[in-house]
Coordinates of C-alpha atoms in Angstrom, one line a residue:
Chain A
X1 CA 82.6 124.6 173.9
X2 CA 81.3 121.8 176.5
X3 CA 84.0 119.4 175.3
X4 CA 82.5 116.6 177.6
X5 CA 78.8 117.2 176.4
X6 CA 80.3 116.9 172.5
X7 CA 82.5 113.9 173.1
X8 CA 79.4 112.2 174.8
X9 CA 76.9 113.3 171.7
X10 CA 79.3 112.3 169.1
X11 CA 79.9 108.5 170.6
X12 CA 76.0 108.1 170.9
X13 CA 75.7 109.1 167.3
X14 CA 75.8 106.1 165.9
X15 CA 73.6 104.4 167.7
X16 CA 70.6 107.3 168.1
X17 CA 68.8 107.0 165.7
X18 CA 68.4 103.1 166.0
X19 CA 67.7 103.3 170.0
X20 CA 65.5 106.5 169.5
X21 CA 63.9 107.1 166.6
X22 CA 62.1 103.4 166.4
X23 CA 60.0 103.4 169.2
X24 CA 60.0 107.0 171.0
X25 CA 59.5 108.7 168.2
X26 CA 56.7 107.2 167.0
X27 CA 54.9 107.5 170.4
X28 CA 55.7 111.1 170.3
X29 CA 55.0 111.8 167.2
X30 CA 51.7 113.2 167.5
X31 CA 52.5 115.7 170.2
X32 CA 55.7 116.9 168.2
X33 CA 54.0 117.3 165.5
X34 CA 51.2 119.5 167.1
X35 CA 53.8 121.2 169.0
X36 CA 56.6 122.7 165.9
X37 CA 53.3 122.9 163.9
X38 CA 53.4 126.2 165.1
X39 CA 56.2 127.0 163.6
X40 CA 56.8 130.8 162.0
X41 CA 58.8 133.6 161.3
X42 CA 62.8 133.1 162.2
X43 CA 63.5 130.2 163.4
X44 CA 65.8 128.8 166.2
X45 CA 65.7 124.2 166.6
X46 CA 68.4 123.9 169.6
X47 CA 69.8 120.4 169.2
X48 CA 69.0 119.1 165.8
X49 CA 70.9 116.0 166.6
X50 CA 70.4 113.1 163.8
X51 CA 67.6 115.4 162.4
X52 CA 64.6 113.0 163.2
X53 CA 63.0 115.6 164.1
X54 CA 62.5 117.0 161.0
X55 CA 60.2 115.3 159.3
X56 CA 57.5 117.1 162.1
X57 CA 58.6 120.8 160.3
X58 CA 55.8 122.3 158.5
X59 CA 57.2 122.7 154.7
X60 CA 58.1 126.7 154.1
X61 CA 59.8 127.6 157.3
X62 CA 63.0 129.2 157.5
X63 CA 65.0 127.5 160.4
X64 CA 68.5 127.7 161.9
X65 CA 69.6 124.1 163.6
X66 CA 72.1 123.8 165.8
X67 CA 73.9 120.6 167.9
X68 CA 76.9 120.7 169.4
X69 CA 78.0 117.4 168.1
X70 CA 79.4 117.0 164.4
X71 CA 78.6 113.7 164.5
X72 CA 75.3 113.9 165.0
X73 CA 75.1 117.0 162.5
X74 CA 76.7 114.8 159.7
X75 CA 74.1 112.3 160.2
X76 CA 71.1 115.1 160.1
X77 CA 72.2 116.6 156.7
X78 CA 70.4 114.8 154.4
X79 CA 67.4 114.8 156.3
X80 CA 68.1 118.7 156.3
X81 CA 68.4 118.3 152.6
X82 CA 65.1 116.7 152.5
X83 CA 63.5 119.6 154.2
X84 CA 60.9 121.8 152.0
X85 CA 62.2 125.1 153.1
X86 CA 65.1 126.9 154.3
X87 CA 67.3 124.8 157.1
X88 CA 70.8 125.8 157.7
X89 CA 72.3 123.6 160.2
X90 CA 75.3 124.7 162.6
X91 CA 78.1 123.1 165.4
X92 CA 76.9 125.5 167.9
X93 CA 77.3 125.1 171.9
X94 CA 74.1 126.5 173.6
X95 CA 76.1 128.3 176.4
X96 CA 78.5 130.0 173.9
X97 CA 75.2 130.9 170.9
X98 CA 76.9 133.3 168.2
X99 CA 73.6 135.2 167.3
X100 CA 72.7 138.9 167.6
X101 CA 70.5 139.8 170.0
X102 CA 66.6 139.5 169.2
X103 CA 67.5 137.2 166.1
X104 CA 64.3 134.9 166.2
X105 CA 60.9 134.8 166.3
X106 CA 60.7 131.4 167.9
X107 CA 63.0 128.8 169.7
X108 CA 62.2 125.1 169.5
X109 CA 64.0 122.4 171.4
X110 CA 62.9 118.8 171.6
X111 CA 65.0 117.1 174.5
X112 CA 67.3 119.4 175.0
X113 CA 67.8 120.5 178.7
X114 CA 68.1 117.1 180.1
X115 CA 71.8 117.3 178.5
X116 CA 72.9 120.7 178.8
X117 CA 74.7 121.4 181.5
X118 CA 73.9 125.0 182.6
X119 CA 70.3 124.9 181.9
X120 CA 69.2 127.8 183.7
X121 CA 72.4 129.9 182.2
X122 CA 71.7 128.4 178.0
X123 CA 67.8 129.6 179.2
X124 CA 69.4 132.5 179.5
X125 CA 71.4 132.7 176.3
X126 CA 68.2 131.9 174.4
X127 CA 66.4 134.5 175.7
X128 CA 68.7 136.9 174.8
X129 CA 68.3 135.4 171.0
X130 CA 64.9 135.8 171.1
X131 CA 63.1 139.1 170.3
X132 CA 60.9 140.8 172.6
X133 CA 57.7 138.7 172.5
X134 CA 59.1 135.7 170.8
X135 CA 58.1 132.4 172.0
X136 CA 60.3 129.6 173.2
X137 CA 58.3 126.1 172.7
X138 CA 59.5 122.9 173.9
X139 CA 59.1 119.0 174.0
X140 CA 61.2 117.8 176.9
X141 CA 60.8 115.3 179.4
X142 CA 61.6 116.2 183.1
X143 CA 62.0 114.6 187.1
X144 CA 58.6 114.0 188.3
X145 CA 56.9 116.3 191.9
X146 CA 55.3 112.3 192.8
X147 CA 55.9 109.7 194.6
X148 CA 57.2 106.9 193.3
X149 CA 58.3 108.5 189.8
X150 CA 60.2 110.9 191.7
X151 CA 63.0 109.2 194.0
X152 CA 63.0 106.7 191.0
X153 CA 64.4 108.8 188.3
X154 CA 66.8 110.5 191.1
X155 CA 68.5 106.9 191.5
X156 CA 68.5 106.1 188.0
X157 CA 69.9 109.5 187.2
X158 CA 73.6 108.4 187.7
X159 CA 73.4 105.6 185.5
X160 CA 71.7 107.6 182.3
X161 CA 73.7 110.3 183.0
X162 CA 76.4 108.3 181.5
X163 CA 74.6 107.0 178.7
X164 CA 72.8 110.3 177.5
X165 CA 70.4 112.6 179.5
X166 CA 69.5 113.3 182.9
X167 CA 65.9 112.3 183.9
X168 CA 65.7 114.6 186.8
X169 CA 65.6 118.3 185.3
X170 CA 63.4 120.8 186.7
X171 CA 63.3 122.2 183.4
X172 CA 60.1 124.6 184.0
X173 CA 61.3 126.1 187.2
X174 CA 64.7 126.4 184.8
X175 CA 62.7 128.4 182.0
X176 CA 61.2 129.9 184.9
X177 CA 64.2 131.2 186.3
X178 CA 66.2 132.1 183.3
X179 CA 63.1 134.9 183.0
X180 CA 60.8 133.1 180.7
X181 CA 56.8 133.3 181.3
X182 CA 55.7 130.1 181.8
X183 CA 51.9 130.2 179.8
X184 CA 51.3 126.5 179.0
X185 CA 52.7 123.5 179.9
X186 CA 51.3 119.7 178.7
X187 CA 51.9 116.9 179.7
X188 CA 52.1 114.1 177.8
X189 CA 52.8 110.8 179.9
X190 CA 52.9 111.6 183.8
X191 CA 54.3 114.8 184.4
X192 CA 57.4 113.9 183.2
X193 CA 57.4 114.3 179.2
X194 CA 55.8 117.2 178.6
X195 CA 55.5 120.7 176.2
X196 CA 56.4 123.9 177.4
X197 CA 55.3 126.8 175.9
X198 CA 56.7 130.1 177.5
X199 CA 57.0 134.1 176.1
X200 CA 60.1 136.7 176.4
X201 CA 57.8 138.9 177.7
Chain B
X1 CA 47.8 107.4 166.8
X2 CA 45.4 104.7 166.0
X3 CA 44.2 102.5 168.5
X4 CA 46.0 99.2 167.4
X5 CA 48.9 100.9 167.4
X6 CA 48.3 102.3 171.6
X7 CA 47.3 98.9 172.1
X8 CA 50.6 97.5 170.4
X9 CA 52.3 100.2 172.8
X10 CA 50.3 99.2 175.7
X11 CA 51.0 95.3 175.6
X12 CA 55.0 96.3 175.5
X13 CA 54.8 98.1 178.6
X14 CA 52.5 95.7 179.9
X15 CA 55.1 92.7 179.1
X16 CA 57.8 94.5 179.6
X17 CA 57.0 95.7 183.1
X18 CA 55.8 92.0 183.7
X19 CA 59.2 90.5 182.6
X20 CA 61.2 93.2 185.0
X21 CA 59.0 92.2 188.0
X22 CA 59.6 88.4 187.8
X23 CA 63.7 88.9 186.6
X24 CA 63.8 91.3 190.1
X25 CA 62.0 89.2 192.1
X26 CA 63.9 86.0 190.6
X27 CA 67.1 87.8 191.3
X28 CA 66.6 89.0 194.6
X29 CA 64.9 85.4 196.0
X30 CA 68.2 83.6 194.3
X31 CA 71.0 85.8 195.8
X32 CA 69.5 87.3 198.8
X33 CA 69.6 84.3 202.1
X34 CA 66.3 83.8 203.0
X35 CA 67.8 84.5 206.8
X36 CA 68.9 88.1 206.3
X37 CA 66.8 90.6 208.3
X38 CA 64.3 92.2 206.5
X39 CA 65.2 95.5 207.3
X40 CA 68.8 94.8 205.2
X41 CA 67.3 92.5 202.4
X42 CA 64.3 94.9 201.5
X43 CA 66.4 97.7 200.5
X44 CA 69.2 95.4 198.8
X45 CA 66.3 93.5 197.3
X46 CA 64.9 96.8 195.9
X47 CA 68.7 98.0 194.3
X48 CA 68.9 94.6 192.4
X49 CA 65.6 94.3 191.8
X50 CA 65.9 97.6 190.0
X51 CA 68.9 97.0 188.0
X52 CA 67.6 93.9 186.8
X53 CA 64.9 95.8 185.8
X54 CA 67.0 97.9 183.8
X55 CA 68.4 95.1 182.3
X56 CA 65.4 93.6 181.1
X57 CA 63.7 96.9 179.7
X58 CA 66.3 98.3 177.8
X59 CA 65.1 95.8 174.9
X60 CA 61.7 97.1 175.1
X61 CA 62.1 100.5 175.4
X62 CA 64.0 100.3 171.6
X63 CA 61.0 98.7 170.3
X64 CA 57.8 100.0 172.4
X65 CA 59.4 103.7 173.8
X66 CA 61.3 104.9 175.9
X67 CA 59.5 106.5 179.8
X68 CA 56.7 105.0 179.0
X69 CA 58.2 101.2 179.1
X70 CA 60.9 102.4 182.0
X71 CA 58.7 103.8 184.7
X72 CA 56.5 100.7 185.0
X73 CA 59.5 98.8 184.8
X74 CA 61.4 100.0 186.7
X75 CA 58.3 100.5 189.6
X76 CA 57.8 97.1 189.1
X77 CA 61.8 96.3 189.3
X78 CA 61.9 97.8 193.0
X79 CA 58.4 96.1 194.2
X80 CA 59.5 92.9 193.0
X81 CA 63.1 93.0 194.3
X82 CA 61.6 93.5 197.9
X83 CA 59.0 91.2 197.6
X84 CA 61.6 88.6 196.3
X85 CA 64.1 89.2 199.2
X86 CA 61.4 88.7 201.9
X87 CA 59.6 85.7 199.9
X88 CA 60.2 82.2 201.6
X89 CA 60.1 79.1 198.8
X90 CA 62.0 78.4 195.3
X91 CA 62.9 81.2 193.3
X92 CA 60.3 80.3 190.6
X93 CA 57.5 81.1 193.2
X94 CA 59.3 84.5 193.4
X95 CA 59.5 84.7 189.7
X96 CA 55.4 84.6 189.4
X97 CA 55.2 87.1 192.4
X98 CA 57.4 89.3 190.7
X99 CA 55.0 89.1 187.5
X100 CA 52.4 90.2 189.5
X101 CA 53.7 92.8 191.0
X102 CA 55.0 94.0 187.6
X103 CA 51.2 93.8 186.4
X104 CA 50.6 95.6 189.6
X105 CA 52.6 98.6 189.0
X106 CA 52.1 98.8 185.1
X107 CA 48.2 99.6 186.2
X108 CA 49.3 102.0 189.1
X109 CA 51.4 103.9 186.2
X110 CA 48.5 103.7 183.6
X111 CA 46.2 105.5 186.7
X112 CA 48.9 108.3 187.4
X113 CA 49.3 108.7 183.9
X114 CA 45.8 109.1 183.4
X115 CA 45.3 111.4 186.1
X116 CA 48.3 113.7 185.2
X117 CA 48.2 113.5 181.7
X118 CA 46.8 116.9 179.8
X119 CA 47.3 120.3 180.7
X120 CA 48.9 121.5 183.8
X121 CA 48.1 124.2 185.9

């Protein structure tokens, strides 16, 4: 397990769901909403954290969570609780996923890969999860190809690094390279929060 | 969302962007000589004008968002920070260029935004 990545998760705990879900959520709401509204079949939510993404499931679904902090899963169990339909929540590092092989329909994440630290190799790892034609649908946000976004989030990527996520990811060349096809990508403010939708094809 | 609510969005990166302009430009015309060249007080005017930006947004963005109140802010945090470190007078003169320049680059970002916003190709 990414001991660094669940000491980081389980000292921001605390504080998430007060810094995060207040104002970003409820920007993002909307676009969350549209995006897991697609939900079906076996389901895979990478990084559950607090569970404030929940309340965006569609009732019915039947949905494994993992996180790899036990902080942040404690905090997400009522919410889990809460949930009309089957959620199992796990302590699960995305680089080490104990699943068979073509275990899920669909993957979800919702800012996710600006924390793991092997993107390209957890890509990987979820792909394998994912059956043959399964989709892998994400709410991220990423670095920026313009000027001035760009260079900006590259110098304040040492600083948020410490507190949380990177703001630099190339996360669509990532899905890219980990052997996903890329079919849809949206963004939703500049080109740096964003859906991907992509296929194990 | 409904539109009261973008507009309550909109005014937080508005102010917010506004308040990082004039701290930057405020910070950079106090601790930056007026007699440096400008070739080393732009860029050292840009670095604190940008981490007083940060400073100033991190309230806002737990109230109006996260990106959304950051990349203004922090565009307007770099513009400012120059523009303080090469402006000539009392800080407070600074201060209201900063503001302006913060207005400045919360439209620029509402213009990229509404030009990359949507599907990509």
């Amino acid at each position: 397990m990414d001991e660094a990545a669940r000491h980081k998760w389980n000292r921001a705990a605390a504080a998430y769901d007060r810094f995060a879900t207040r104002a970003a959520e409820r920007r993002w709401a909307d676009y969350k909403r549209a995006l897991f509204g697609n939900m079906s079949g076996r389901i895979l939510f990478l990084a559950v954290g607090t569970g404030i993404d929940i309340a965006f499931f569609p009732p019915g679904q039947q949905i494994v969570g993992i996180d790899i902090s036990e902080k942040m899963l404690e905090r997400a169990k009522p919410r889990a609780a809460a949930y009309d339909g089957a959620l199992e929540l796990r302590q699960m590092d995305v680089h080490e996923l104990d699943f068979p092989a073509a275990r899920f329909d669909q993957i979800y994440t919702s800012c996710t890969f600006c924390s793991v630290s092997r993107p390209v190799e957890a890509l990987k790892r979820l792909r394998r999860a994912l059956r043959p034609g399964g989709e892998l649908r994400m709410f991220e946000h990423t670095g920026s190809r313009w000027f001035p976004f760009n260079p900006m989030l590259h110098a304040m990527n040492p600083i948020t690094r410490r507190l949380g996520p990177e703001v630099n990811r190339p996360t669509v060349e990532n899905v890219r390279a980990a052997g996903f096809r890329v079919y849809r990508v949206v963004n939703h403010y500049l080109d740096i929060v964003k859906s991907i939708e992509a296929g194990n094809d | 969302m409904t539109v009261a609510r973008r507009f309550f969005f909109l005014a937080g990166d508005f102010l917010s962007a506004v308040a990082s302009g004039a701290a930057a430009a405020f910070a950079a015309g106090v601790v930056l000589p007026e007699s440096w060249p400008p070739a080393i007080a732009m860029p050292l005017g840009m670095i604190l004008g940008m981490a007083a930006a940060f400073a100033v947004s991190t309230p806002f963005q737990a109230v109006f968002g996260c990106f959304e109140v950051m990349m203004p802010s922090m565009l307007a945090g770099m513009a400012a920070g120059m523009t303080g470190a090469m402006t000539a007078g009392s800080a407070g003169h600074a201060a209201a260029l900063g503001a302006a320049a913060g207005a400045a680059a919360f439209l620029f970002t509402c213009l990229m935004n509404a030009l990359l916003r949507g599907e990509a190709s």
